[in-house]
Amino acid sequence: MHTTTPALTRTWATETHCRAHGEDWGTVQATVTLTRTPAGIEATVNGQPADLADALRILRGADTVTVTAQTLAPAPLGKPRAAKLHRLMACAGVPSGQHCGFAETALERPVSSLAALTEREARQVWGYLRATFPSLAA
Protein backbone atom coordinates (compact mmCIF):
# COMPACT_ATOMS: atom_id res chain seq x y z
CA MET A 1 0.00 0.00 0.00
CA HIS A 2 2.75 2.49 -0.86
CA THR A 3 1.58 5.80 -2.29
CA THR A 4 2.85 9.36 -2.71
CA THR A 5 -0.48 10.79 -1.51
CA PRO A 6 -0.15 11.69 2.18
CA ALA A 7 -2.04 9.49 4.58
CA LEU A 8 -4.41 11.01 7.11
CA THR A 9 -4.18 7.83 9.12
CA ARG A 10 -2.20 4.62 8.71
CA THR A 11 -2.29 1.40 10.76
CA TRP A 12 0.41 -1.26 10.96
CA ALA A 13 0.46 -4.75 12.43
CA THR A 14 3.85 -5.42 13.97
CA GLU A 15 5.57 -8.54 15.20
CA THR A 16 8.71 -8.40 17.32
CA HIS A 17 10.67 -11.51 18.28
CA CYS A 18 12.14 -11.07 21.76
CA ARG A 19 15.52 -12.69 22.25
CA ALA A 20 18.01 -12.14 25.02
CA HIS A 21 21.16 -14.01 25.97
CA GLY A 22 20.54 -16.56 23.22
CA GLU A 23 17.05 -17.39 24.56
CA ASP A 24 13.81 -16.99 22.67
CA TRP A 25 11.45 -15.12 25.00
CA GLY A 26 8.51 -15.14 22.59
CA THR A 27 6.83 -12.81 20.15
CA VAL A 28 5.13 -9.49 20.87
CA GLN A 29 2.44 -8.32 18.48
CA ALA A 30 1.16 -4.74 18.36
CA THR A 31 -1.12 -2.62 16.25
CA VAL A 32 0.20 0.90 15.75
CA THR A 33 -1.88 3.72 14.26
CA LEU A 34 -0.58 7.17 13.39
CA THR A 35 -3.09 9.93 12.63
CA ARG A 36 -2.35 13.34 11.13
CA THR A 37 -4.25 16.08 13.01
CA PRO A 38 -4.07 19.90 12.94
CA ALA A 39 -2.13 19.66 16.22
CA GLY A 40 0.40 17.17 14.80
CA ILE A 41 0.67 13.39 14.60
CA GLU A 42 -1.16 11.35 17.21
CA ALA A 43 -0.38 7.72 17.97
CA THR A 44 -2.24 4.74 19.34
CA VAL A 45 -0.84 1.34 20.21
CA ASN A 46 -3.30 -1.55 20.46
CA GLY A 47 -6.16 0.96 20.42
CA GLN A 48 -4.84 3.01 23.35
CA PRO A 49 -3.39 6.54 23.12
CA ALA A 50 0.40 6.37 23.09
CA ASP A 51 3.39 8.67 23.01
CA LEU A 52 4.50 9.22 19.41
CA ALA A 53 8.11 8.34 20.25
CA ASP A 54 6.99 5.01 21.77
CA ALA A 55 4.88 4.17 18.72
CA LEU A 56 7.76 4.97 16.37
CA ARG A 57 10.12 2.85 18.49
CA ILE A 58 7.74 -0.11 18.11
CA LEU A 59 7.59 0.39 14.33
CA ARG A 60 11.37 0.72 13.96
CA GLY A 61 12.17 -2.20 16.25
CA ALA A 62 9.68 -4.69 14.84
CA ASP A 63 10.85 -7.67 12.83
CA THR A 64 7.71 -7.58 10.68
CA VAL A 65 5.67 -4.46 9.86
CA THR A 66 2.58 -4.71 7.64
CA VAL A 67 0.27 -1.85 6.66
CA THR A 68 -3.26 -3.05 7.42
CA ALA A 69 -5.28 0.11 6.79
CA GLN A 70 -4.89 3.69 5.68
CA THR A 71 -6.96 6.73 4.86
CA LEU A 72 -5.38 8.93 2.23
CA ALA A 73 -5.72 12.69 2.01
CA PRO A 74 -7.96 13.79 -0.86
CA ALA A 75 -6.04 14.40 -4.06
CA PRO A 76 -5.52 18.04 -5.04
CA LEU A 77 -7.53 19.49 -7.89
CA GLY A 78 -4.52 20.02 -10.14
CA LYS A 79 -3.69 22.71 -12.67
CA PRO A 80 -6.13 21.84 -15.50
CA ARG A 81 -9.19 21.79 -13.21
CA ALA A 82 -7.95 24.90 -11.36
CA ALA A 83 -7.62 26.71 -14.69
CA LYS A 84 -11.26 25.90 -15.42
CA LEU A 85 -12.29 27.30 -12.04
CA HIS A 86 -10.20 30.43 -12.75
CA ARG A 87 -12.01 30.84 -16.09
CA LEU A 88 -15.41 30.48 -14.44
CA MET A 89 -14.48 33.13 -11.87
CA ALA A 90 -13.25 35.43 -14.63
CA CYS A 91 -16.51 34.93 -16.57
CA ALA A 92 -18.44 35.87 -13.43
CA GLY A 93 -16.42 39.07 -13.14
CA VAL A 94 -14.14 38.18 -10.24
CA PRO A 95 -10.79 39.96 -10.89
CA SER A 96 -7.93 37.49 -11.38
CA GLY A 97 -6.03 38.82 -8.38
CA GLN A 98 -9.00 38.02 -6.16
CA HIS A 99 -9.65 34.40 -7.13
CA CYS A 100 -7.87 32.90 -4.11
CA GLY A 101 -9.51 35.48 -1.86
CA PHE A 102 -12.89 34.51 -3.26
CA ALA A 103 -12.13 30.84 -2.57
CA GLU A 104 -11.00 31.77 0.96
CA THR A 105 -14.36 33.42 1.57
CA ALA A 106 -16.22 30.39 0.23
CA LEU A 107 -14.16 27.92 2.29
CA GLU A 108 -13.55 30.11 5.35
CA ARG A 109 -9.86 29.18 5.36
CA PRO A 110 -6.68 30.44 3.70
CA VAL A 111 -6.21 29.44 0.04
CA SER A 112 -2.86 29.99 -1.68
CA SER A 113 -3.66 28.10 -4.91
CA LEU A 114 -6.83 26.82 -6.53
CA ALA A 115 -4.83 23.82 -7.80
CA ALA A 116 -4.30 22.72 -4.18
CA LEU A 117 -8.04 22.53 -3.47
CA THR A 118 -9.71 19.14 -3.22
CA GLU A 119 -12.58 18.23 -5.53
CA ARG A 120 -15.02 18.73 -2.66
CA GLU A 121 -13.60 22.18 -1.92
CA ALA A 122 -13.74 23.15 -5.61
CA ARG A 123 -17.42 22.18 -5.70
CA GLN A 124 -17.99 24.31 -2.60
CA VAL A 125 -16.27 27.30 -4.27
CA TRP A 126 -18.31 26.68 -7.46
CA GLY A 127 -21.53 26.63 -5.41
CA TYR A 128 -20.56 29.86 -3.68
CA LEU A 129 -19.70 31.41 -7.06
CA ARG A 130 -23.12 30.42 -8.45
CA ALA A 131 -24.89 31.78 -5.35
CA THR A 132 -22.93 35.05 -5.54
CA PHE A 133 -23.44 35.44 -9.30
CA PRO A 134 -26.83 33.85 -10.12
CA SER A 135 -26.48 34.77 -13.81
CA LEU A 136 -23.56 32.30 -13.99
CA ALA A 137 -25.87 29.37 -13.19
CA ALA A 138 -27.90 29.95 -16.33
PDB file of C-alpha atoms in Angstrom:
ATOM      1  CA  MET A   1       0.000   0.000   0.000  1.00  0.00           C
ATOM      2  CA  HIS A   2       2.747   2.488  -0.865  1.00  0.00           C
ATOM      3  CA  THR A   3       1.584   5.799  -2.292  1.00  0.00           C
ATOM      4  CA  THR A   4       2.851   9.356  -2.707  1.00  0.00           C
ATOM      5  CA  THR A   5      -0.479  10.786  -1.505  1.00  0.00           C
ATOM      6  CA  PRO A   6      -0.149  11.692   2.177  1.00  0.00           C
ATOM      7  CA  ALA A   7      -2.040   9.486   4.580  1.00  0.00           C
ATOM      8  CA  LEU A   8      -4.406  11.012   7.111  1.00  0.00           C
ATOM      9  CA  THR A   9      -4.177   7.828   9.116  1.00  0.00           C
ATOM     10  CA  ARG A  10      -2.204   4.617   8.715  1.00  0.00           C
ATOM     11  CA  THR A  11      -2.286   1.403  10.761  1.00  0.00           C
ATOM     12  CA  TRP A  12       0.407  -1.264  10.956  1.00  0.00           C
ATOM     13  CA  ALA A  13       0.463  -4.749  12.431  1.00  0.00           C
ATOM     14  CA  THR A  14       3.853  -5.415  13.972  1.00  0.00           C
ATOM     15  CA  GLU A  15       5.574  -8.535  15.199  1.00  0.00           C
ATOM     16  CA  THR A  16       8.711  -8.398  17.320  1.00  0.00           C
ATOM     17  CA  HIS A  17      10.674 -11.512  18.276  1.00  0.00           C
ATOM     18  CA  CYS A  18      12.138 -11.065  21.755  1.00  0.00           C
ATOM     19  CA  ARG A  19      15.521 -12.690  22.254  1.00  0.00           C
ATOM     20  CA  ALA A  20      18.011 -12.145  25.022  1.00  0.00           C
ATOM     21  CA  HIS A  21      21.161 -14.013  25.970  1.00  0.00           C
ATOM     22  CA  GLY A  22      20.535 -16.562  23.223  1.00  0.00           C
ATOM     23  CA  GLU A  23      17.054 -17.391  24.563  1.00  0.00           C
ATOM     24  CA  ASP A  24      13.806 -16.989  22.667  1.00  0.00           C
ATOM     25  CA  TRP A  25      11.449 -15.119  24.997  1.00  0.00           C
ATOM     26  CA  GLY A  26       8.512 -15.145  22.590  1.00  0.00           C
ATOM     27  CA  THR A  27       6.834 -12.806  20.155  1.00  0.00           C
ATOM     28  CA  VAL A  28       5.129  -9.494  20.866  1.00  0.00           C
ATOM     29  CA  GLN A  29       2.441  -8.318  18.477  1.00  0.00           C
ATOM     30  CA  ALA A  30       1.165  -4.744  18.365  1.00  0.00           C
ATOM     31  CA  THR A  31      -1.119  -2.623  16.246  1.00  0.00           C
ATOM     32  CA  VAL A  32       0.196   0.897  15.753  1.00  0.00           C
ATOM     33  CA  THR A  33      -1.882   3.717  14.256  1.00  0.00           C
ATOM     34  CA  LEU A  34      -0.581   7.172  13.385  1.00  0.00           C
ATOM     35  CA  THR A  35      -3.091   9.927  12.633  1.00  0.00           C
ATOM     36  CA  ARG A  36      -2.349  13.343  11.134  1.00  0.00           C
ATOM     37  CA  THR A  37      -4.254  16.080  13.013  1.00  0.00           C
ATOM     38  CA  PRO A  38      -4.073  19.898  12.944  1.00  0.00           C
ATOM     39  CA  ALA A  39      -2.128  19.658  16.222  1.00  0.00           C
ATOM     40  CA  GLY A  40       0.403  17.170  14.803  1.00  0.00           C
ATOM     41  CA  ILE A  41       0.670  13.392  14.600  1.00  0.00           C
ATOM     42  CA  GLU A  42      -1.161  11.353  17.213  1.00  0.00           C
ATOM     43  CA  ALA A  43      -0.381   7.718  17.967  1.00  0.00           C
ATOM     44  CA  THR A  44      -2.245   4.741  19.339  1.00  0.00           C
ATOM     45  CA  VAL A  45      -0.837   1.337  20.208  1.00  0.00           C
ATOM     46  CA  ASN A  46      -3.304  -1.546  20.465  1.00  0.00           C
ATOM     47  CA  GLY A  47      -6.160   0.958  20.418  1.00  0.00           C
ATOM     48  CA  GLN A  48      -4.841   3.008  23.349  1.00  0.00           C
ATOM     49  CA  PRO A  49      -3.390   6.541  23.116  1.00  0.00           C
ATOM     50  CA  ALA A  50       0.402   6.374  23.090  1.00  0.00           C
ATOM     51  CA  ASP A  51       3.394   8.667  23.012  1.00  0.00           C
ATOM     52  CA  LEU A  52       4.502   9.225  19.408  1.00  0.00           C
ATOM     53  CA  ALA A  53       8.110   8.340  20.249  1.00  0.00           C
ATOM     54  CA  ASP A  54       6.994   5.013  21.766  1.00  0.00           C
ATOM     55  CA  ALA A  55       4.880   4.170  18.720  1.00  0.00           C
ATOM     56  CA  LEU A  56       7.759   4.968  16.369  1.00  0.00           C
ATOM     57  CA  ARG A  57      10.119   2.854  18.491  1.00  0.00           C
ATOM     58  CA  ILE A  58       7.737  -0.112  18.106  1.00  0.00           C
ATOM     59  CA  LEU A  59       7.586   0.386  14.329  1.00  0.00           C
ATOM     60  CA  ARG A  60      11.366   0.722  13.963  1.00  0.00           C
ATOM     61  CA  GLY A  61      12.169  -2.202  16.250  1.00  0.00           C
ATOM     62  CA  ALA A  62       9.681  -4.690  14.844  1.00  0.00           C
ATOM     63  CA  ASP A  63      10.854  -7.671  12.833  1.00  0.00           C
ATOM     64  CA  THR A  64       7.715  -7.578  10.683  1.00  0.00           C
ATOM     65  CA  VAL A  65       5.669  -4.463   9.861  1.00  0.00           C
ATOM     66  CA  THR A  66       2.582  -4.711   7.643  1.00  0.00           C
ATOM     67  CA  VAL A  67       0.267  -1.848   6.657  1.00  0.00           C
ATOM     68  CA  THR A  68      -3.257  -3.054   7.424  1.00  0.00           C
ATOM     69  CA  ALA A  69      -5.277   0.109   6.795  1.00  0.00           C
ATOM     70  CA  GLN A  70      -4.894   3.689   5.684  1.00  0.00           C
ATOM     71  CA  THR A  71      -6.965   6.727   4.863  1.00  0.00           C
ATOM     72  CA  LEU A  72      -5.381   8.935   2.232  1.00  0.00           C
ATOM     73  CA  ALA A  73      -5.725  12.691   2.010  1.00  0.00           C
ATOM     74  CA  PRO A  74      -7.962  13.790  -0.856  1.00  0.00           C
ATOM     75  CA  ALA A  75      -6.039  14.405  -4.062  1.00  0.00           C
ATOM     76  CA  PRO A  76      -5.518  18.045  -5.039  1.00  0.00           C
ATOM     77  CA  LEU A  77      -7.531  19.485  -7.894  1.00  0.00           C
ATOM     78  CA  GLY A  78      -4.515  20.018 -10.144  1.00  0.00           C
ATOM     79  CA  LYS A  79      -3.694  22.710 -12.667  1.00  0.00           C
ATOM     80  CA  PRO A  80      -6.125  21.838 -15.504  1.00  0.00           C
ATOM     81  CA  ARG A  81      -9.186  21.791 -13.207  1.00  0.00           C
ATOM     82  CA  ALA A  82      -7.948  24.897 -11.363  1.00  0.00           C
ATOM     83  CA  ALA A  83      -7.617  26.707 -14.694  1.00  0.00           C
ATOM     84  CA  LYS A  84     -11.255  25.899 -15.425  1.00  0.00           C
ATOM     85  CA  LEU A  85     -12.289  27.305 -12.044  1.00  0.00           C
ATOM     86  CA  HIS A  86     -10.198  30.432 -12.750  1.00  0.00           C
ATOM     87  CA  ARG A  87     -12.008  30.837 -16.091  1.00  0.00           C
ATOM     88  CA  LEU A  88     -15.408  30.481 -14.436  1.00  0.00           C
ATOM     89  CA  MET A  89     -14.482  33.134 -11.873  1.00  0.00           C
ATOM     90  CA  ALA A  90     -13.250  35.433 -14.633  1.00  0.00           C
ATOM     91  CA  CYS A  91     -16.510  34.930 -16.573  1.00  0.00           C
ATOM     92  CA  ALA A  92     -18.439  35.866 -13.433  1.00  0.00           C
ATOM     93  CA  GLY A  93     -16.418  39.069 -13.144  1.00  0.00           C
ATOM     94  CA  VAL A  94     -14.136  38.178 -10.241  1.00  0.00           C
ATOM     95  CA  PRO A  95     -10.794  39.962 -10.894  1.00  0.00           C
ATOM     96  CA  SER A  96      -7.932  37.491 -11.380  1.00  0.00           C
ATOM     97  CA  GLY A  97      -6.027  38.823  -8.384  1.00  0.00           C
ATOM     98  CA  GLN A  98      -9.002  38.020  -6.159  1.00  0.00           C
ATOM     99  CA  HIS A  99      -9.650  34.397  -7.134  1.00  0.00           C
ATOM    100  CA  CYS A 100      -7.869  32.903  -4.110  1.00  0.00           C
ATOM    101  CA  GLY A 101      -9.505  35.481  -1.856  1.00  0.00           C
ATOM    102  CA  PHE A 102     -12.890  34.512  -3.263  1.00  0.00           C
ATOM    103  CA  ALA A 103     -12.126  30.845  -2.574  1.00  0.00           C
ATOM    104  CA  GLU A 104     -10.997  31.775   0.956  1.00  0.00           C
ATOM    105  CA  THR A 105     -14.362  33.423   1.573  1.00  0.00           C
ATOM    106  CA  ALA A 106     -16.218  30.388   0.234  1.00  0.00           C
ATOM    107  CA  LEU A 107     -14.164  27.916   2.295  1.00  0.00           C
ATOM    108  CA  GLU A 108     -13.548  30.112   5.346  1.00  0.00           C
ATOM    109  CA  ARG A 109      -9.857  29.176   5.358  1.00  0.00           C
ATOM    110  CA  PRO A 110      -6.682  30.442   3.702  1.00  0.00           C
ATOM    111  CA  VAL A 111      -6.206  29.440   0.040  1.00  0.00           C
ATOM    112  CA  SER A 112      -2.862  29.986  -1.680  1.00  0.00           C
ATOM    113  CA  SER A 113      -3.657  28.102  -4.913  1.00  0.00           C
ATOM    114  CA  LEU A 114      -6.831  26.823  -6.533  1.00  0.00           C
ATOM    115  CA  ALA A 115      -4.831  23.824  -7.804  1.00  0.00           C
ATOM    116  CA  ALA A 116      -4.295  22.724  -4.185  1.00  0.00           C
ATOM    117  CA  LEU A 117      -8.041  22.525  -3.475  1.00  0.00           C
ATOM    118  CA  THR A 118      -9.710  19.140  -3.225  1.00  0.00           C
ATOM    119  CA  GLU A 119     -12.584  18.225  -5.529  1.00  0.00           C
ATOM    120  CA  ARG A 120     -15.021  18.728  -2.661  1.00  0.00           C
ATOM    121  CA  GLU A 121     -13.603  22.182  -1.918  1.00  0.00           C
ATOM    122  CA  ALA A 122     -13.739  23.154  -5.608  1.00  0.00           C
ATOM    123  CA  ARG A 123     -17.419  22.183  -5.701  1.00  0.00           C
ATOM    124  CA  GLN A 124     -17.993  24.306  -2.604  1.00  0.00           C
ATOM    125  CA  VAL A 125     -16.272  27.296  -4.269  1.00  0.00           C
ATOM    126  CA  TRP A 126     -18.309  26.677  -7.456  1.00  0.00           C
ATOM    127  CA  GLY A 127     -21.530  26.626  -5.411  1.00  0.00           C
ATOM    128  CA  TYR A 128     -20.562  29.863  -3.682  1.00  0.00           C
ATOM    129  CA  LEU A 129     -19.701  31.407  -7.063  1.00  0.00           C
ATOM    130  CA  ARG A 130     -23.121  30.419  -8.451  1.00  0.00           C
ATOM    131  CA  ALA A 131     -24.887  31.782  -5.348  1.00  0.00           C
ATOM    132  CA  THR A 132     -22.929  35.051  -5.542  1.00  0.00           C
ATOM    133  CA  PHE A 133     -23.437  35.443  -9.296  1.00  0.00           C
ATOM    134  CA  PRO A 134     -26.831  33.847 -10.121  1.00  0.00           C
ATOM    135  CA  SER A 135     -26.480  34.770 -13.812  1.00  0.00           C
ATOM    136  CA  LEU A 136     -23.561  32.300 -13.994  1.00  0.00           C
ATOM    137  CA  ALA A 137     -25.867  29.374 -13.188  1.00  0.00           C
ATOM    138  CA  ALA A 138     -27.899  29.948 -16.329  1.00  0.00           C
TER     139      ALA A 138
END
